[in-house]
């Protein structure tokens, strides 16, 4: 039977199918990187599984011989239910199931198969109303445009404003609404009537709407089981998920599920990061901080009385304004952002180094561990060469470099990359209970000896401790590694491989 629905309206369905399918894939990849950490591997696997599933779905569509419209709408409801519930299901499953990875891949494959079934069925529904070449070209065009819109909306609007769980449920609602609308659009092809389909579509729509309304509870229920402390603050920005937990010992900040600091011992990390570089600098009056949006490294820099100006470059405004929304952090960083000497710039550090021309007496590099290509580029030889162009004569830099004990190759990769960029480097390390043994790299563009004196009155660091940090035991000593370049991102692979060994 020829469809009474106009082709443009059915092409709109193709647009929605493509957009929703890509959103579910992006959700799964993002959520996997949040909870599993190895974002490069997970995104690669998820893309591969999803594309394979699309092919499997397209192949299976050939076995559908009758009632094409009804089968299409039933599949649309299946996509709505499975895709819409995917984010809350995976969040809840992570902390409760030992076979979470299998669940993740099964959900991705299931959504991919259902989406792969939909496009061929829609094209077959339309085939009697259009010339074949026009049908194929327009169907593919709407498919690709839908994917483009989804890929732009996901990072720019959906995740920052709705979060992962609400985004998942909202697109499930869109799929259910399309199925409900389709019961009228394709009514002439629904043998036996559309009443049952409409009731099921309305039920799925209502179920997902209820989940959307209770999304905060679902997210809290899922995240409560992931963290030991009580969650007291959470926010999804354009770039990352920020979450703070509180325990009797203090509070902890997590970015995308990775611990950034514990308030009880962060002073050890930040004193070790900041003061050796300032002690090694010839005249530390102007200081550049890259990263460090929590203001804790900034707090240590401002202890130096001769510092006249500090520029802090951090990509995420949600990070640099966090202390305004969470007062205990403002107390911990001693309201460092209110100091008139401080200028905050929210920009990608690599792009900013390419565009800005200022020079500094000291640079503090406080980026998260390089567990993605976006972060790995900030540890490359190219990045460090850009940084060198912003240093005054006698300037020193310090770089947080990961653990020389738990990620030994990654640590020495940072050191060797700095050397390849023209720096003379003295690596050092300190014990931070929340992290274990942690490493840093102190560098200058001319040969130098490590500093032996620093500020007095610090909680952790004194002259004798400063001197001892530059010695390495045998199990943390140098190893042969390839340097990290933009075109190889060796450091990302090393970081993922080495930290995966310590997963529980």
Coordinates of C-alpha atoms in Angstrom, one line a residue:
X1 CA 0.0 0.0 0.0
X2 CA 1.3 3.4 -0.9
X3 CA 2.0 5.7 2.1
X4 CA -0.2 8.8 2.4
X5 CA 2.5 10.6 4.4
X6 CA 4.4 13.3 2.6
X7 CA 8.1 12.6 2.0
X8 CA 9.4 15.7 3.7
X9 CA 7.8 14.7 7.0
X10 CA 9.3 11.2 6.7
X11 CA 12.7 12.8 5.9
X12 CA 12.3 14.7 9.2
X13 CA 12.1 11.3 10.9
X14 CA 15.4 10.4 9.3
X15 CA 16.9 13.5 10.7
X16 CA 15.6 12.7 14.2
X17 CA 16.8 9.1 14.0
X18 CA 20.3 10.1 13.0
X19 CA 20.5 12.8 15.7
X20 CA 19.2 10.6 18.5
X21 CA 21.4 7.7 17.5
X22 CA 24.6 9.8 17.6
X23 CA 23.5 11.4 20.9
X24 CA 23.2 7.9 22.5
X25 CA 26.7 7.0 21.2
X26 CA 28.2 10.2 22.5
X27 CA 26.5 9.7 25.9
X28 CA 27.9 6.2 26.2
X29 CA 31.4 7.3 25.3
X30 CA 31.4 10.3 27.6
X31 CA 29.9 8.3 30.5
X32 CA 32.5 5.6 30.0
X33 CA 35.3 8.1 30.1
X34 CA 33.9 9.6 33.3
X35 CA 33.7 6.3 35.2
X36 CA 36.4 4.2 33.5
X37 CA 38.9 6.9 32.8
X38 CA 40.6 5.4 29.7
X39 CA 38.7 7.8 27.4
X40 CA 40.7 7.1 24.2
X41 CA 40.2 3.4 24.4
X42 CA 36.5 3.6 25.4
X43 CA 35.6 6.1 22.7
X44 CA 37.4 4.1 20.1
X45 CA 35.6 0.9 21.2
X46 CA 32.2 2.5 21.4
X47 CA 32.5 4.1 17.9
X48 CA 33.5 0.7 16.5
X49 CA 30.8 -1.2 18.3
X50 CA 28.1 1.4 17.3
X51 CA 29.1 1.4 13.6
X52 CA 29.2 -2.4 13.5
X53 CA 25.8 -2.5 15.1
X54 CA 24.4 0.0 12.5
X55 CA 25.6 -2.4 9.8
X56 CA 24.0 -5.4 11.6
X57 CA 20.7 -3.5 11.9
X58 CA 20.8 -2.6 8.3
X59 CA 21.4 -6.2 7.3
X60 CA 18.6 -7.4 9.6
X61 CA 16.2 -5.0 8.0
X62 CA 16.3 -7.1 4.9
X63 CA 14.4 -9.8 6.8
X64 CA 11.4 -7.5 7.4
X65 CA 9.0 -8.3 4.6
X66 CA 5.6 -7.1 5.8
X67 CA 4.1 -4.3 8.0
X68 CA 7.0 -2.0 7.4
X69 CA 5.4 1.0 9.1
X70 CA 4.3 -0.9 12.2
X71 CA 7.8 -2.5 12.6
X72 CA 9.4 0.9 12.1
X73 CA 7.3 2.4 14.9
X74 CA 7.9 -0.5 17.2
X75 CA 11.6 -0.1 16.7
X76 CA 11.3 3.6 17.3
X77 CA 9.8 2.8 20.7
X78 CA 12.6 0.4 21.4
X79 CA 15.2 3.1 20.7
X80 CA 13.3 5.5 22.9
X81 CA 13.2 3.1 25.8
X82 CA 16.8 1.6 25.5
X83 CA 18.5 4.8 24.4
X84 CA 16.5 7.1 26.8
X85 CA 17.3 4.9 29.8
X86 CA 20.9 4.3 28.7
X87 CA 22.7 7.0 30.8
X88 CA 20.8 6.3 34.1
X89 CA 21.1 2.5 33.5
X90 CA 24.9 2.7 33.0
X91 CA 25.4 5.1 35.9
X92 CA 23.6 2.8 38.2
X93 CA 25.2 -0.3 36.8
X94 CA 28.8 0.9 37.2
X95 CA 29.0 0.7 41.0
X96 CA 26.7 -2.4 41.3
X97 CA 27.8 -4.8 38.5
X98 CA 31.2 -6.5 38.1
X99 CA 30.3 -6.9 34.4
X100 CA 29.7 -3.2 33.8
X101 CA 31.9 -3.1 30.6
X102 CA 29.8 -5.9 29.1
X103 CA 26.6 -4.0 29.9
X104 CA 28.1 -0.8 28.4
X105 CA 28.9 -2.6 25.1
X106 CA 25.6 -4.4 25.0
X107 CA 23.7 -1.1 25.4
X108 CA 25.7 0.5 22.7
X109 CA 25.3 -2.5 20.4
X110 CA 21.6 -2.7 21.1
X111 CA 20.9 1.0 20.3
X112 CA 23.1 0.7 17.2
X113 CA 21.2 -2.3 15.8
X114 CA 17.8 -0.6 16.4
X115 CA 19.0 2.7 14.8
X116 CA 20.5 0.7 11.9
X117 CA 17.1 -1.0 11.3
X118 CA 15.3 2.3 11.1
X119 CA 16.9 4.1 8.1
X120 CA 16.4 1.2 5.6
X121 CA 12.8 0.7 6.7
X122 CA 12.0 4.4 6.2
X123 CA 13.6 4.3 2.8
X124 CA 11.5 1.3 1.8
X125 CA 8.4 3.1 3.0
X126 CA 9.3 6.1 0.8
X127 CA 10.4 4.1 -2.3
X128 CA 7.1 4.2 -4.1
X129 CA 6.8 8.0 -3.8
X130 CA 10.1 9.1 -5.1
X131 CA 12.7 8.4 -7.8
X132 CA 15.3 6.1 -6.3
X133 CA 18.3 8.4 -6.8
X134 CA 16.5 11.3 -5.2
X135 CA 15.4 9.1 -2.3
X136 CA 18.9 7.9 -1.6
X137 CA 20.5 11.4 -1.9
X138 CA 18.0 13.1 0.4
X139 CA 17.9 10.3 2.9
X140 CA 21.6 10.4 3.3
X141 CA 21.6 14.2 3.4
X142 CA 19.1 14.3 6.3
X143 CA 21.0 11.5 8.0
X144 CA 24.3 13.3 8.0
X145 CA 22.7 16.7 8.8
X146 CA 21.0 15.1 11.8
X147 CA 24.4 13.7 13.0
X148 CA 26.0 17.1 12.5
X149 CA 23.4 19.0 14.6
X150 CA 23.7 16.4 17.3
X151 CA 27.5 16.5 17.4
X152 CA 27.4 20.3 17.8
X153 CA 24.5 20.4 20.3
X154 CA 26.0 17.7 22.6
X155 CA 29.0 19.6 23.9
X156 CA 27.8 23.1 23.5
X157 CA 24.3 22.9 25.0
X158 CA 23.0 19.5 26.0
X159 CA 25.7 18.3 28.5
X160 CA 26.4 21.7 30.0
X161 CA 22.8 22.6 30.6
X162 CA 21.0 19.3 30.9
X163 CA 23.7 16.8 32.1
X164 CA 24.1 13.3 30.8
X165 CA 21.1 11.7 32.5
X166 CA 18.6 14.4 31.4
X167 CA 20.1 14.4 27.8
X168 CA 19.6 10.7 27.6
X169 CA 16.0 10.9 28.8
X170 CA 15.1 13.9 26.7
X171 CA 16.2 12.2 23.5
X172 CA 14.3 9.1 24.5
X173 CA 11.2 11.3 24.8
X174 CA 11.9 12.7 21.4
X175 CA 12.0 9.2 19.9
X176 CA 8.8 8.3 21.7
X177 CA 7.1 11.4 20.5
X178 CA 8.2 10.6 16.9
X179 CA 6.7 7.1 17.3
X180 CA 3.5 8.6 18.6
X181 CA 3.4 11.1 15.8
X182 CA 4.1 8.4 13.3
X183 CA 1.0 6.5 14.3
X184 CA -0.9 9.4 12.5
X185 CA 1.6 10.0 9.8
X186 CA 1.6 6.4 8.7
X187 CA -1.9 5.5 9.8
X188 CA -2.9 4.3 6.3
X189 CA -0.2 1.6 6.5
X190 CA -1.0 0.3 10.0
X191 CA -3.1 -2.7 9.4
X192 CA -5.2 -3.5 12.4
X193 CA -5.2 0.0 13.7
X194 CA -2.9 2.2 15.6
X195 CA -4.6 2.3 19.1
X196 CA -2.2 -0.2 20.7
X197 CA 0.8 1.6 19.3
X198 CA -0.4 4.9 20.5
X199 CA -1.0 3.6 24.0
X200 CA 2.5 2.1 24.2
X201 CA 4.1 5.3 22.8
X202 CA 2.2 7.4 25.3
X203 CA 3.3 5.1 28.2
X204 CA 7.0 5.2 27.1
X205 CA 6.8 9.0 26.7
X206 CA 5.2 9.3 30.2
X207 CA 7.8 6.9 31.7
X208 CA 10.7 8.9 30.3
X209 CA 9.1 12.2 31.2
X210 CA 8.9 11.0 34.8
X211 CA 12.6 10.0 34.7
X212 CA 13.4 13.5 33.3
X213 CA 11.5 15.1 36.2
X214 CA 13.4 12.9 38.7
X215 CA 16.8 13.2 36.9
X216 CA 18.5 14.8 39.9
X217 CA 17.5 12.0 42.1
X218 CA 18.6 9.4 39.6
X219 CA 22.0 11.1 39.2
X220 CA 22.4 11.4 43.0
X221 CA 21.5 7.8 43.5
X222 CA 24.1 6.7 40.9
X223 CA 26.8 9.0 42.1
X224 CA 26.3 8.3 45.8
X225 CA 27.3 4.7 45.1
X226 CA 30.5 5.8 43.3
X227 CA 31.9 8.1 46.0
X228 CA 32.6 7.3 49.6
X229 CA 31.8 10.8 50.9
X230 CA 28.6 12.8 50.9
X231 CA 28.1 14.7 47.6
X232 CA 27.8 18.4 48.5
X233 CA 28.2 20.0 45.1
X234 CA 28.0 18.9 41.5
X235 CA 27.9 20.7 38.2
X236 CA 28.3 19.7 34.5
X237 CA 30.1 22.4 32.6
X238 CA 30.8 22.6 28.9
X239 CA 34.1 20.7 29.5
X240 CA 33.7 18.4 32.4
X241 CA 31.8 17.1 35.4
X242 CA 32.7 18.8 38.7
X243 CA 31.8 17.1 41.9
X244 CA 32.7 17.7 45.5
X245 CA 32.3 15.2 48.3
X246 CA 32.6 15.7 52.1
X247 CA 33.9 13.4 54.8
X248 CA 35.0 13.8 58.4
X249 CA 38.5 14.6 57.2
X250 CA 37.5 17.4 54.8
X251 CA 36.3 17.6 51.2
X252 CA 37.4 16.2 47.9
X253 CA 37.2 17.6 44.3
X254 CA 36.6 15.2 41.4
X255 CA 36.8 16.1 37.7
X256 CA 35.1 13.6 35.5
X257 CA 35.4 11.1 38.3
X258 CA 39.1 11.6 38.9
X259 CA 40.3 12.9 42.3
X260 CA 42.0 16.4 42.0
X261 CA 42.7 17.0 45.7
X262 CA 41.7 16.3 49.2
X263 CA 41.4 19.4 51.5
X264 CA 43.3 17.6 54.3
X265 CA 46.6 17.1 52.4
X266 CA 46.4 19.3 49.3
X267 CA 48.9 21.7 50.8
X268 CA 51.6 19.0 50.3
X269 CA 51.0 18.8 46.6
X270 CA 50.6 22.6 46.0
X271 CA 53.6 23.6 48.1
X272 CA 55.7 21.0 46.2
X273 CA 54.4 22.2 42.9
X274 CA 54.8 26.0 43.4
X275 CA 57.7 26.8 45.7
X276 CA 60.7 25.0 44.0
X277 CA 60.0 27.0 40.8
X278 CA 59.7 30.3 42.6
X279 CA 62.9 29.5 44.6
X280 CA 64.7 28.7 41.4
X281 CA 63.6 31.8 39.5
X282 CA 66.0 34.7 39.3
X283 CA 63.4 37.4 40.1
X284 CA 59.8 36.0 40.5
X285 CA 57.7 39.1 40.1
X286 CA 55.4 38.0 37.2
X287 CA 54.0 34.5 37.4
X288 CA 52.0 32.4 34.9
X289 CA 49.8 29.6 36.1
X290 CA 48.3 27.2 33.5
X291 CA 45.5 25.1 34.9
X292 CA 45.0 25.4 38.6
X293 CA 41.5 26.7 38.4
X294 CA 40.8 25.8 42.1
X295 CA 43.1 28.6 43.2
X296 CA 45.2 26.5 45.5
X297 CA 48.5 26.9 43.5
X298 CA 47.6 30.5 43.2
X299 CA 47.4 30.7 47.0
X300 CA 50.9 29.5 47.3
X301 CA 52.2 31.9 44.6
X302 CA 50.7 34.8 46.5
X303 CA 52.7 34.0 49.6
X304 CA 55.8 35.4 47.8
X305 CA 56.0 39.1 48.8
X306 CA 57.8 40.2 45.6
X307 CA 55.2 38.8 43.2
X308 CA 53.5 41.7 41.5
X309 CA 51.2 40.0 39.0
X310 CA 49.8 36.6 38.3
X311 CA 48.0 35.4 35.1
X312 CA 46.0 32.2 35.6
X313 CA 44.8 30.5 32.4
X314 CA 42.2 27.8 32.8
X315 CA 39.8 26.6 30.2
X316 CA 36.7 26.2 32.3
X317 CA 34.9 29.2 33.8
X318 CA 33.0 26.7 36.0
X319 CA 36.4 25.8 37.6
X320 CA 37.7 29.3 38.2
X321 CA 34.4 30.4 39.7
X322 CA 33.9 27.3 41.8
X323 CA 35.0 28.9 45.0
X324 CA 32.3 31.5 44.6
X325 CA 29.7 28.7 44.6
X326 CA 31.4 26.5 47.2
X327 CA 32.6 28.7 50.1
X328 CA 34.8 26.1 51.8
X329 CA 37.0 26.2 48.7
X330 CA 37.3 30.0 49.0
X331 CA 38.4 29.5 52.6
X332 CA 40.9 26.8 51.5
X333 CA 42.4 28.9 48.8
X334 CA 42.4 32.0 51.1
X335 CA 40.2 34.0 48.6
X336 CA 43.2 34.0 46.2
X337 CA 41.0 35.1 43.3
X338 CA 40.1 38.3 45.0
X339 CA 43.7 39.5 45.1
X340 CA 44.1 42.5 42.8
X341 CA 47.4 41.1 41.4
X342 CA 45.5 38.2 39.8
X343 CA 44.1 38.1 36.3
X344 CA 42.1 35.1 35.2
X345 CA 41.8 34.1 31.6
X346 CA 39.4 31.3 30.5
X347 CA 40.9 29.9 27.4
X348 CA 42.7 26.8 26.0
X349 CA 46.2 27.1 27.3
X350 CA 47.8 26.0 24.0
X351 CA 45.8 28.5 22.0
X352 CA 46.5 31.2 24.5
X353 CA 50.3 30.6 24.3
X354 CA 50.1 30.8 20.5
X355 CA 48.3 34.2 20.6
X356 CA 49.7 36.0 23.7
X357 CA 53.1 37.7 23.7
X358 CA 53.7 38.3 27.4
X359 CA 56.7 36.9 29.3
X360 CA 57.0 35.8 32.9
X361 CA 59.5 35.1 35.6
X362 CA 58.0 31.8 36.7
X363 CA 55.4 29.4 35.2
X364 CA 53.4 26.8 37.1
X365 CA 51.8 24.0 35.1
X366 CA 49.0 22.3 36.9
X367 CA 46.9 20.3 34.4
X368 CA 45.0 17.1 35.2
X369 CA 46.7 13.9 34.2
X370 CA 46.9 13.4 30.4
X371 CA 44.3 10.7 30.0
X372 CA 42.8 12.1 26.8
X373 CA 44.2 13.7 23.6
X374 CA 42.7 17.1 24.7
X375 CA 44.9 17.0 27.8
X376 CA 47.8 15.2 26.2
X377 CA 48.4 18.1 23.8
X378 CA 49.3 20.2 26.9
X379 CA 52.2 17.9 27.6
X380 CA 53.8 17.8 24.2
X381 CA 57.2 19.1 23.0
X382 CA 55.3 21.7 20.9
X383 CA 53.5 23.0 23.9
X384 CA 56.7 23.3 26.0
X385 CA 58.4 25.1 23.1
X386 CA 55.5 27.6 23.1
X387 CA 55.9 28.0 26.8
X388 CA 59.6 28.7 26.5
X389 CA 58.8 31.7 24.3
X390 CA 57.0 33.3 27.3
X391 CA 59.8 33.1 29.8
X392 CA 62.1 35.8 30.9
X393 CA 65.9 35.1 31.3
X394 CA 66.4 33.1 34.5
X395 CA 62.8 32.0 34.7
X396 CA 61.9 28.6 36.1
X397 CA 58.9 26.3 35.4
X398 CA 57.4 23.5 37.4
X399 CA 55.1 20.8 35.8
X400 CA 52.9 18.4 37.6
X401 CA 54.0 15.1 36.1
X402 CA 52.0 12.2 37.6
X403 CA 53.3 9.5 39.8
X404 CA 56.9 8.2 39.3
X405 CA 55.9 5.1 41.3
X406 CA 52.4 4.1 39.8
X407 CA 53.0 5.6 36.3
X408 CA 56.8 5.5 36.0
X409 CA 57.0 5.6 32.2
X410 CA 54.5 8.4 31.9
X411 CA 56.4 10.5 34.5
X412 CA 59.7 10.1 32.7
X413 CA 58.0 10.8 29.4
X414 CA 57.1 14.3 30.7
X415 CA 60.7 14.8 31.8
X416 CA 62.2 13.7 28.5
X417 CA 59.7 15.8 26.5
X418 CA 60.6 18.9 28.5
X419 CA 64.3 18.2 27.7
X420 CA 63.5 17.7 24.0
X421 CA 61.9 21.1 24.1
X422 CA 65.1 22.7 25.2
X423 CA 64.7 22.7 29.0
X424 CA 67.3 21.6 31.6
X425 CA 65.2 19.5 34.0
X426 CA 65.5 18.4 37.6
X427 CA 62.7 16.0 38.4
X428 CA 61.5 15.6 42.0
X429 CA 58.8 14.0 44.0
X430 CA 56.8 14.3 47.2
X431 CA 54.4 12.1 49.2
X432 CA 50.7 13.2 49.1
X433 CA 48.6 10.7 51.1
X434 CA 45.6 11.0 48.8
X435 CA 47.6 10.2 45.7
X436 CA 50.7 8.4 47.1
X437 CA 54.1 9.3 45.6
X438 CA 53.7 12.2 43.2
X439 CA 56.1 13.7 40.8
X440 CA 57.0 17.1 39.4
X441 CA 59.5 18.5 36.9
X442 CA 61.5 21.7 37.6
X443 CA 63.0 23.2 34.4
X444 CA 64.9 26.2 33.2
X445 CA 66.3 27.2 29.7
X446 CA 69.8 27.2 31.1
X447 CA 71.8 24.8 33.2
X448 CA 71.1 25.2 36.9
X449 CA 71.3 23.4 40.3
X450 CA 68.2 22.6 42.2
X451 CA 67.3 25.3 44.8
X452 CA 68.3 24.6 48.4
X453 CA 66.2 27.3 50.2
X454 CA 62.6 28.3 50.0
X455 CA 60.1 30.4 52.0
X456 CA 59.9 29.8 55.7
X457 CA 56.7 29.1 57.6
X458 CA 55.2 26.6 55.1
X459 CA 53.3 23.6 56.5
X460 CA 55.2 20.9 54.5
X461 CA 58.2 22.3 52.7
X462 CA 61.4 23.5 54.4
X463 CA 65.0 23.7 53.2
X464 CA 65.8 20.1 54.2
X465 CA 62.6 18.7 52.6
X466 CA 63.2 20.7 49.5
X467 CA 66.7 19.2 49.0
X468 CA 65.5 15.6 49.7
X469 CA 62.8 15.7 47.1
X470 CA 65.3 15.6 44.2
X471 CA 66.6 12.2 45.1
X472 CA 64.9 9.1 43.5
X473 CA 65.0 5.5 44.7
X474 CA 65.7 2.7 42.2
X475 CA 62.0 1.8 41.7
X476 CA 61.2 5.3 40.6
X477 CA 64.4 6.1 38.6
X478 CA 64.7 6.9 34.9
X479 CA 63.5 4.6 32.2
X480 CA 63.8 4.8 28.4
X481 CA 60.7 6.3 26.9
X482 CA 59.6 8.1 23.7
X483 CA 58.9 11.8 24.0
X484 CA 55.3 13.1 23.7
X485 CA 54.5 14.8 20.4
X486 CA 51.3 16.1 18.9
X487 CA 51.4 13.5 16.3
X488 CA 51.9 10.5 18.5
X489 CA 50.4 11.3 22.0
X490 CA 52.6 8.7 23.5
X491 CA 51.9 10.0 27.0
X492 CA 48.2 9.4 26.8
X493 CA 48.8 5.7 26.0
X494 CA 51.3 5.3 28.7
X495 CA 49.1 7.0 31.3
X496 CA 46.1 4.8 30.5
X497 CA 48.2 1.6 30.4
X498 CA 50.0 2.2 33.6
X499 CA 47.1 3.4 35.7
X500 CA 44.9 0.6 34.5
X501 CA 47.1 -1.9 36.3
X502 CA 46.1 -0.3 39.6
X503 CA 42.3 -0.5 39.0
X504 CA 40.4 -2.5 41.5

